[in-house]
Short mmCIF file of C-alpha atoms in Angstrom, two decimals:
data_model
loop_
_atom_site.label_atom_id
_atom_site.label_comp_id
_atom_site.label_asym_id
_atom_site.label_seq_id
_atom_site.Cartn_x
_atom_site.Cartn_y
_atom_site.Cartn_z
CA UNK A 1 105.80 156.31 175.86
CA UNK A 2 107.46 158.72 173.53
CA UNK A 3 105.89 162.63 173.02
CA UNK A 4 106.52 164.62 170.17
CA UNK A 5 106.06 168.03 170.28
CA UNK A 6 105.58 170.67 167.73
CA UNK A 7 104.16 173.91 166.18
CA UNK A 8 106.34 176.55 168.19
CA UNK A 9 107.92 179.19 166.19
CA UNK A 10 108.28 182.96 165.78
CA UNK A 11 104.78 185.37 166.51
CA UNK A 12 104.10 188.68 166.70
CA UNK A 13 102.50 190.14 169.77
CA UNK A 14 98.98 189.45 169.76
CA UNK A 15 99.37 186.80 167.13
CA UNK A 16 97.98 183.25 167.65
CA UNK A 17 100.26 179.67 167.86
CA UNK A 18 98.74 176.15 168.34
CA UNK A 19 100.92 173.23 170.20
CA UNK A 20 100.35 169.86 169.23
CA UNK A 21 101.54 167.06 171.31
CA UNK A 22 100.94 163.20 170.18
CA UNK A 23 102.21 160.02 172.41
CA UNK A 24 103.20 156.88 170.75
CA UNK A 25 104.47 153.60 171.95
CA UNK A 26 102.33 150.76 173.19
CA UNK A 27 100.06 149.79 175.96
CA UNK A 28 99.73 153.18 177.75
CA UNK A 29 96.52 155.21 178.44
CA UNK A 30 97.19 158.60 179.41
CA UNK A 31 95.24 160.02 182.69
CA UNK A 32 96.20 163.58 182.36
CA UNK A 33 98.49 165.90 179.99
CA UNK A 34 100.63 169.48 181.04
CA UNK A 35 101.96 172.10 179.21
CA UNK A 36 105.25 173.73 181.03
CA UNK A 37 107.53 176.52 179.60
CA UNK A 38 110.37 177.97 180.64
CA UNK A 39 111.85 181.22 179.82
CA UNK A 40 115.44 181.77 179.47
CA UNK A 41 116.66 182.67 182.82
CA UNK A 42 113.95 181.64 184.77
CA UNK A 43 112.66 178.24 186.38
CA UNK A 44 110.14 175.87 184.50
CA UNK A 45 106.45 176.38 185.39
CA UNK A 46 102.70 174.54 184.42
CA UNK A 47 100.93 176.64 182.16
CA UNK A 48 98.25 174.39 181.72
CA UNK A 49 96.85 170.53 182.05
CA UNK A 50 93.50 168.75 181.09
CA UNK A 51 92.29 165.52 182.30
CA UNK A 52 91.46 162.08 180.06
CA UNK A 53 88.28 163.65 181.53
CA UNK A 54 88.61 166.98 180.48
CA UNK A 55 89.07 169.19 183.85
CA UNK A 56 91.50 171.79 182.74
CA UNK A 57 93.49 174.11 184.90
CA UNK A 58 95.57 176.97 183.99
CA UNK A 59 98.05 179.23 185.49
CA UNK A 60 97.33 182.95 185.88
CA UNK A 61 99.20 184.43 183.54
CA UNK A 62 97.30 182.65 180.72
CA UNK A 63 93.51 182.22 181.74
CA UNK A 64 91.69 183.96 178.92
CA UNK A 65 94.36 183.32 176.57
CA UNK A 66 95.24 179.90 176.10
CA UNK A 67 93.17 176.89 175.73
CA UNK A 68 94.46 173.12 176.40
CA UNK A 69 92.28 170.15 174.88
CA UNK A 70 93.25 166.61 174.30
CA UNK A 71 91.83 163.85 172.13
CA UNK A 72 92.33 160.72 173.42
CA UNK A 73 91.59 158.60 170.72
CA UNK A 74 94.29 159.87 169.03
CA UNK A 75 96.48 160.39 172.07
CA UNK A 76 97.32 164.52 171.50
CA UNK A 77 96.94 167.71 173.15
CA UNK A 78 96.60 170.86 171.79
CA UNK A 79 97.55 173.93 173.14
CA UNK A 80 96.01 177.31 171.65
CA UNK A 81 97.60 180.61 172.33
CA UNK A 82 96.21 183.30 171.72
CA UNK A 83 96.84 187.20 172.22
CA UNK A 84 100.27 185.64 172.57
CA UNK A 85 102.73 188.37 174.31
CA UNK A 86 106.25 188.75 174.78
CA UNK A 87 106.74 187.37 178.04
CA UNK A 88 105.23 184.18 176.87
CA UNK A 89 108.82 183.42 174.92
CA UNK A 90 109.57 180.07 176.32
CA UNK A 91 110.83 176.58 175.50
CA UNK A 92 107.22 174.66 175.98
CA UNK A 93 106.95 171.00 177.14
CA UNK A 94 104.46 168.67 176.94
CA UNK A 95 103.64 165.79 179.35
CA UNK A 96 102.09 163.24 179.89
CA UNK A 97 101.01 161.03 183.12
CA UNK A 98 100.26 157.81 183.65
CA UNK A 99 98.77 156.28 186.52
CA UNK A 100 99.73 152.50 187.73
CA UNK A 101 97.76 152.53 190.67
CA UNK A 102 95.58 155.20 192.90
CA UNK A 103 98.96 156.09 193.98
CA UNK A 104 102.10 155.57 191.71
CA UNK A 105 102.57 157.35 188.11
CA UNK A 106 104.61 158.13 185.81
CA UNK A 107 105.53 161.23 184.08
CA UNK A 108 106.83 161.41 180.36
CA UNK A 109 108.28 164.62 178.41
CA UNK A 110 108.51 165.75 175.49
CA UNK A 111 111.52 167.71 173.72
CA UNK A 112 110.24 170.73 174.25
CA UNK A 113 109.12 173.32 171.32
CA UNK A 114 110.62 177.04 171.41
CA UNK A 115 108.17 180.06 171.08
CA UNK A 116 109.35 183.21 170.35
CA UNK A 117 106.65 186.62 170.48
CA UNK A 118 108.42 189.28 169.08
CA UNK A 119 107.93 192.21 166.57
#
């Protein structure tokens, strides 16, 4: 499974951005999909994931501001920021996970997409 991310670039604060993440290869299904960033000088966290079923969870720092959706027909996830703000400058990273069993999965990444919110 290969994931191509893209529709990062330059913002200004309180300006809008929407990620787009598609899968290709063959013979995969996709249970669930994250969004990480990280920010230079800090450690990678999840800023968001939705379920093939759509259960979405997002980290603190972005509830009320970004919005994570998927369609799985054409194996993508979006990612809408909004009210973007500086400290949301970060490479962001798409993933995807598979599941083999009730157990065992497999995560794949993406290349990662940079965001930059600045006036």
């Amino acid at each position: 499974v290969q994931l191509q991310a893209s529709g990062g670039g330059l913002v200004q604060p309180g300006g809008s951005l929407r990620l787009s993440c598609a899968a290709s290869g063959r013979g995969f299904s996709i249970n669930a999909w994250g969004w990480y960033r990280q920010a230079p000088g800090k450690q990678r966290e999840l800023v968001a994931f939705i379920t093939s079923g759509g259960i979405t969870n997002y980290t603190d720092s972005v509830k009320g501001r970004f919005s994570v959706s998927r369609v799985n027909a054409k194996n993508t996830v979006y990612l809408q920021m909004n009210s973007l703000r500086p400290e949301d400058t970060a490479v962001y990273y798409c993933t995807a996970r598979q599941f083999s069993d009730s157990v065992h999965f497999t995560d794949y990444w993406g290349q990662g997409t940079l965001v930059t919110v600045s006036s």
